[in-house]
Coordinates of C-alpha atoms in Angstrom, one line a residue:
M1 CA 0.1 -0.2 0.3
T2 CA 1.7 3.7 -0.4
T3 CA 1.3 6.0 1.7
E4 CA -1.2 7.7 0.2
A5 CA -4.0 5.0 -0.5
A6 CA -3.0 4.6 3.7
V7 CA -3.6 8.0 4.8
R8 CA -6.4 9.8 2.5
P9 CA -5.5 13.9 3.3
L10 CA -8.5 15.5 4.9
E11 CA -8.5 18.4 3.1
D12 CA -10.6 15.2 0.4
A13 CA -13.3 15.5 2.4
N14 CA -16.1 17.9 1.9
D15 CA -17.4 18.4 5.2
Q16 CA -13.9 17.9 7.3
P17 CA -12.6 20.7 8.5
T18 CA -8.9 22.2 7.2
P19 CA -6.2 20.4 9.2
V20 CA -4.3 21.7 12.1
V21 CA -1.0 19.3 10.8
S22 CA -0.3 18.5 7.5
V23 CA 2.3 16.1 6.7
R24 CA 3.6 15.4 2.8
N25 CA 6.0 12.6 1.1
L26 CA 8.1 13.5 5.1
W27 CA 11.6 12.0 4.3
K28 CA 14.7 11.1 6.8
V29 CA 17.1 9.5 4.8
F30 CA 21.0 9.6 7.9
G31 CA 23.8 9.0 5.5
P32 CA 26.6 10.1 3.2
N33 CA 24.5 12.2 0.5
A34 CA 21.4 11.0 1.8
E35 CA 19.3 14.5 -0.3
Q36 CA 19.8 12.1 -2.9
V37 CA 17.6 9.1 -2.3
P38 CA 14.3 11.5 -2.5
R39 CA 14.8 12.5 -5.8
S40 CA 16.3 9.1 -7.0
P41 CA 12.5 6.5 -8.0
E42 CA 15.6 4.3 -7.8
L43 CA 17.2 4.7 -4.6
A44 CA 13.3 5.6 -2.9
A45 CA 12.5 1.5 -3.9
L46 CA 15.1 -0.3 -2.1
S47 CA 14.8 -2.3 1.0
R48 CA 16.2 -0.4 4.1
R49 CA 19.3 -3.6 3.5
E50 CA 19.3 -2.4 0.0
L51 CA 19.6 1.0 1.0
R52 CA 22.3 0.5 3.4
E53 CA 24.3 -1.8 1.3
R54 CA 23.9 0.7 -1.8
A55 CA 24.2 4.0 -0.9
R56 CA 25.1 3.4 2.7
C57 CA 21.8 5.1 4.1
T58 CA 19.2 4.3 6.0
A59 CA 16.1 6.0 5.5
A60 CA 14.1 7.0 8.9
V61 CA 11.4 8.0 7.7
R62 CA 10.6 7.5 3.9
D63 CA 7.9 9.0 1.9
V64 CA 5.3 10.0 4.7
S65 CA 2.3 12.1 4.3
F66 CA -0.9 12.5 6.6
D67 CA -3.3 14.3 8.4
V68 CA -4.3 15.6 11.9
A69 CA -7.5 17.6 12.2
P70 CA -8.5 19.7 15.2
G71 CA -9.3 18.8 18.4
E72 CA -7.8 15.0 17.2
V73 CA -6.0 12.9 19.1
F74 CA -3.8 11.4 16.3
V75 CA -1.2 8.6 17.3
V76 CA 1.2 7.0 15.4
M77 CA 2.3 3.9 16.3
G78 CA 5.6 1.6 15.6
L79 CA 7.6 -0.9 16.5
S80 CA 11.1 -0.1 17.9
G81 CA 13.3 1.3 15.2
S82 CA 9.9 1.8 12.4
G83 CA 10.7 5.5 12.2
K84 CA 7.7 6.7 14.6
S85 CA 10.0 8.9 17.1
T86 CA 12.4 10.1 14.4
L87 CA 8.4 11.8 12.4
V88 CA 7.8 13.3 15.5
R89 CA 10.8 15.3 15.4
C90 CA 10.7 15.8 12.4
L91 CA 7.6 18.0 12.7
T92 CA 8.9 19.7 15.4
R93 CA 12.5 20.3 13.4
L94 CA 14.2 18.8 16.5
M95 CA 15.6 16.7 13.3
E96 CA 15.8 18.1 10.1
P97 CA 13.2 16.7 7.3
T98 CA 15.8 14.9 4.6
A99 CA 13.0 16.1 1.8
G100 CA 9.4 16.8 2.2
E101 CA 6.6 19.1 3.7
V102 CA 5.3 20.1 7.7
V103 CA 1.9 22.7 7.4
F104 CA 1.1 23.5 10.8
E105 CA -1.8 26.2 10.7
G106 CA -0.9 26.9 6.5
E107 CA 2.5 27.3 7.4
D108 CA 4.9 25.2 5.9
I109 CA 7.2 25.0 8.8
L110 CA 10.4 23.5 7.4
R111 CA 10.9 27.5 5.7
A112 CA 10.8 28.4 9.0
D113 CA 14.1 30.8 10.1
K114 CA 15.5 30.0 13.4
K115 CA 13.3 33.1 14.8
R116 CA 10.8 31.6 13.5
L117 CA 10.6 28.3 15.1
R118 CA 11.5 29.3 18.2
H119 CA 8.3 30.5 18.4
L120 CA 6.3 28.3 17.1
R121 CA 7.8 26.3 19.4
R122 CA 7.3 28.5 22.3
H123 CA 3.7 29.9 21.4
K124 CA 2.5 26.8 19.3
F125 CA 3.5 23.5 20.1
S126 CA 4.2 22.0 22.6
M127 CA 6.3 18.3 23.1
V128 CA 6.2 16.0 26.3
F129 CA 9.0 13.7 26.1
Q130 CA 9.5 9.7 27.3
H131 CA 12.2 11.8 29.7
F132 CA 10.9 14.7 32.8
G133 CA 13.4 17.2 31.9
L134 CA 12.7 19.0 35.1
L135 CA 15.2 21.6 36.5
P136 CA 16.3 19.6 39.9
Y137 CA 16.9 22.8 41.8
R138 CA 13.3 24.6 41.3
T139 CA 10.0 24.5 42.6
V140 CA 7.1 21.5 40.6
A141 CA 5.3 26.3 39.9
D142 CA 8.7 26.8 38.7
N143 CA 9.3 24.1 36.4
V144 CA 5.1 24.3 34.9
G145 CA 6.2 27.9 34.6
Y146 CA 9.6 28.0 32.9
G147 CA 8.4 27.7 29.3
L148 CA 6.6 31.0 30.3
E149 CA 9.5 32.9 32.1
I150 CA 11.5 32.2 28.8
R151 CA 8.8 34.4 26.8
G152 CA 9.3 36.8 29.3
I153 CA 6.1 36.8 30.6
G154 CA 5.8 38.2 34.1
R155 CA 6.1 36.8 37.6
A156 CA 2.6 37.4 38.5
E157 CA 0.9 36.4 34.9
R158 CA 3.7 33.5 35.3
T159 CA 2.0 31.7 39.0
R160 CA -0.9 32.7 37.2
R161 CA -1.3 30.5 34.6
A162 CA 0.9 27.7 36.6
M163 CA -2.0 27.3 39.4
E164 CA -4.7 27.1 36.4
V165 CA -2.9 23.6 35.0
I166 CA -1.6 23.0 38.0
E167 CA -4.9 22.0 39.3
L168 CA -6.1 20.8 35.7
V169 CA -4.0 17.8 36.5
G170 CA -4.3 16.6 39.1
L171 CA -1.4 18.1 40.9
D172 CA -2.7 21.5 43.2
G173 CA -0.9 21.3 46.9
Y174 CA 2.2 20.4 44.8
E175 CA 3.4 23.4 43.4
H176 CA 6.1 23.6 46.1
T177 CA 7.2 20.2 46.5
Y178 CA 10.5 19.4 44.0
P179 CA 10.9 17.1 41.4
D180 CA 13.1 14.3 43.3
Q181 CA 10.2 14.9 46.2
L182 CA 7.7 13.1 43.5
S183 CA 6.9 9.5 42.4
G184 CA 7.9 9.5 38.3
G185 CA 3.8 10.0 37.0
M186 CA 3.4 12.6 39.8
Q187 CA 6.4 14.3 37.7
Q188 CA 4.8 13.8 33.9
R189 CA 1.6 15.3 35.1
V190 CA 4.5 18.0 35.2
G191 CA 6.3 17.2 32.6
L192 CA 2.4 17.5 30.7
A193 CA 1.1 20.9 32.9
R194 CA 4.2 22.6 32.0
A195 CA 3.3 21.6 28.0
L196 CA 0.1 23.2 28.6
A197 CA 0.9 26.1 30.3
G198 CA 1.3 28.0 26.8
D199 CA -2.6 26.9 25.7
P200 CA 0.0 25.6 22.6
D201 CA -2.6 24.7 19.5
V202 CA -1.2 21.2 19.7
L203 CA 0.6 18.8 21.9
F204 CA 3.6 16.2 21.0
F205 CA 4.0 13.8 22.4
D206 CA 6.8 11.0 22.1
E207 CA 6.4 7.7 24.2
P208 CA 6.0 9.7 27.2
F209 CA 4.4 7.0 29.4
S210 CA 6.6 4.2 28.0
A211 CA 9.1 4.5 31.5
L212 CA 6.5 3.9 34.3
D213 CA 4.5 1.5 35.9
P214 CA 1.7 -0.3 34.2
L215 CA -0.7 0.5 37.1
I216 CA 0.5 4.5 36.7
R217 CA 1.0 4.5 32.9
R218 CA -2.7 3.3 32.8
D219 CA -3.7 6.6 35.7
M220 CA -2.0 9.0 33.2
Q221 CA -4.0 7.4 29.7
N222 CA -6.5 8.1 31.9
E223 CA -5.7 11.8 32.4
V224 CA -4.5 12.8 28.8
I225 CA -8.4 11.3 27.9
R226 CA -9.9 12.8 31.0
L227 CA -7.7 17.0 29.6
H228 CA -8.7 16.2 25.8
R229 CA -12.1 16.4 26.9
E230 CA -11.7 19.0 29.3
V231 CA -9.3 21.1 26.8
G232 CA -9.6 19.4 23.2
K233 CA -6.0 19.7 22.5
T234 CA -4.9 18.5 19.6
M235 CA -2.4 15.5 20.4
V236 CA 0.2 13.8 18.0
F237 CA 1.0 10.7 20.6
I238 CA 4.2 8.2 19.6
T239 CA 3.4 4.8 20.8
H240 CA 5.0 0.5 20.9
D241 CA 2.5 -0.2 22.1
L242 CA -1.3 -1.6 20.9
S243 CA -3.7 -1.6 23.7
E244 CA -2.4 2.1 24.6
A245 CA -3.3 3.5 20.7
L246 CA -6.3 1.7 20.7
K247 CA -7.5 3.5 23.8
L248 CA -5.9 7.1 23.3
G249 CA -6.4 7.3 19.9
D250 CA -9.2 8.5 17.2
R251 CA -6.6 8.1 14.6
I252 CA -4.4 5.6 14.7
L253 CA -1.1 5.6 11.7
L254 CA 0.7 1.9 12.0
M255 CA 4.4 2.7 10.5
R256 CA 6.7 -0.2 9.9
D257 CA 10.7 0.0 8.6
G258 CA 9.7 4.3 7.8
N259 CA 7.0 3.2 5.9
V260 CA 3.5 4.1 6.4
V261 CA 1.0 0.2 6.2
Q262 CA -1.9 1.8 7.6
A263 CA -3.9 4.4 8.9
G264 CA -7.3 5.0 9.8
T265 CA -9.3 4.3 13.1
G266 CA -8.7 1.4 15.6
D267 CA -11.3 -0.5 14.9
E268 CA -11.0 0.0 10.9
L269 CA -7.5 -1.7 11.6
V270 CA -9.0 -3.8 13.2
G271 CA -11.6 -4.7 11.5
A272 CA -10.2 -5.2 8.3
P273 CA -7.0 -4.8 8.6
A274 CA -4.5 -3.5 5.0
D275 CA -2.1 -6.3 4.7
D276 CA -0.1 -9.3 7.0
Y277 CA 2.1 -7.6 9.1
V278 CA -0.9 -5.4 10.5
R279 CA -3.0 -8.4 11.0
D280 CA -0.5 -10.0 12.7
F281 CA -0.4 -7.4 14.6
V282 CA -3.6 -7.2 15.5
R283 CA -4.4 -10.7 16.7
D284 CA -4.0 -10.5 19.9
V285 CA -6.3 -7.2 20.2
P286 CA -10.4 -8.9 21.4
R287 CA -12.0 -7.8 18.7
S288 CA -15.9 -6.8 21.3
D289 CA -13.6 -4.6 22.4
V290 CA -12.9 -2.5 19.7
L291 CA -15.4 -3.7 16.6
T292 CA -18.8 -1.3 16.6
L293 CA -22.1 -2.7 15.8
R294 CA -21.3 -0.7 12.2
W295 CA -19.6 -4.3 12.0
I296 CA -21.1 -6.9 12.3
M297 CA -24.6 -5.4 11.9
R298 CA -26.7 -7.5 8.5
A299 CA -29.0 -6.2 6.3
R300 CA -32.6 -6.3 7.7
R301 CA -34.4 -9.6 5.8
D302 CA -38.4 -9.4 5.9
T303 CA -39.3 -11.6 8.4
D304 CA -37.4 -8.7 10.6
P305 CA -39.9 -7.4 12.8
L306 CA -39.1 -3.2 13.8
D307 CA -40.0 -3.0 16.9
G308 CA -36.9 -4.0 18.6
P309 CA -34.9 -1.5 20.6
E310 CA -32.8 0.8 18.5
L311 CA -28.4 1.6 19.2
G312 CA -26.5 3.2 16.9
P313 CA -23.9 2.4 14.9
D314 CA -20.3 3.2 16.9
V315 CA -21.9 1.1 20.1
I316 CA -18.6 -1.0 21.0
V317 CA -20.0 -4.1 20.2
R318 CA -18.9 -4.6 24.5
D319 CA -20.8 -2.7 25.5
A320 CA -23.8 -4.0 23.3
I321 CA -23.5 -7.4 23.9
R322 CA -25.8 -7.2 27.0
A323 CA -28.5 -5.9 25.9
V324 CA -28.3 -7.8 21.6
L325 CA -28.7 -10.0 23.9
A326 CA -31.7 -9.8 26.3
A327 CA -34.0 -8.6 23.8
D328 CA -36.4 -10.8 22.0
R329 CA -35.9 -9.0 19.0
P330 CA -33.4 -8.5 16.6
V331 CA -31.5 -4.5 17.5
K332 CA -31.7 -2.0 15.4
V333 CA -28.9 -0.1 13.8
V334 CA -29.9 3.4 13.5
E335 CA -28.2 6.6 12.4
D336 CA -29.9 9.4 12.3
G337 CA -33.4 8.0 12.0
Q338 CA -32.2 5.4 9.0
L339 CA -32.4 2.2 9.7
L340 CA -28.8 0.9 8.3
G341 CA -28.9 -2.9 9.2
I342 CA -29.2 -5.9 12.0
V343 CA -27.9 -7.3 14.7
G344 CA -29.4 -10.2 16.9
D345 CA -27.3 -13.3 18.9
E346 CA -26.9 -14.5 15.3
E347 CA -24.4 -12.0 15.4
I348 CA -23.1 -11.7 18.7
L349 CA -22.2 -15.0 18.6
D350 CA -20.7 -15.7 15.5
L351 CA -18.0 -12.6 16.6
V352 CA -16.6 -14.1 19.8
A353 CA -16.5 -17.9 17.9
A354 CA -14.7 -16.3 15.0
A355 CA -12.5 -14.7 18.2
E356 CA -12.6 -18.4 19.6
A357 CA -11.1 -19.4 16.2
G358 CA -8.5 -16.5 16.0
V359 CA -9.9 -15.1 12.7

């Protein structure tokens, strides 16, 4: 699957808003004469091993294109070495891309000079890293307000804003505490608060929770979901964890060897994997926890009664099982007053049987 086939540009759909981030044909190549690789169809077509042997180059990101809509949580997922962390660093120019475009709110940031790039990083987007990078001799409040201090914001306003986001991330009462007095999860909350303090348009997360214990990691995932619900920020989230991606992502882009393998919603990846790699990747995901009724409904038959209960097509199967099995009539799948299909015991049990068979 090509990159353009894997990711449908949002602007192609009439009912979609203008993307906040639009990435086109992005390459990051390491090695001598790296810029020649995207320009040469012959070199660009080589596998990772062939490119290394022939040109002594490694293409960490290969011709990647995607859009991120306003308010979306867009997850980039892949195993180690897939190129996902390199990609997010290219989006903020912590690494310089070899070729392509990164358009942020209509501006190609690859053309921005150092002064403009500094402005964008201070005012428009923030990053949350796996390693917290907190200043050990500053309190929580001073760490949170550090970015505002760099921007020249006065101390009174810094303190006011810091206290707002400290409360938002659940750290009120810890504003005078130092980082080494906090747990790992609480330190990551400080990092999150620091990123939020400048009120950026986009938050970039580079595997921020991978070093945390599982229970703390789950709490931080829930925190991101809560914060997204409350503040509505556009988020680009990098992870190697499929369950994390499915939990957080409105859409997921799966990478392998620098390429886009598939992009779509979680239920699209699980319900319609693009190839054997994706199919194997999502094999152990409980399908009833991800797929919606839209995936298992069938067309209405003439013999189906129409006085059964109604559910929406985007209800997750797991949440519908009890209602479907308890009803003495097939459940109608209805959207905007239109009957889309029918779900009954047969459809639910077929999904369960397929899951048990590993299909």
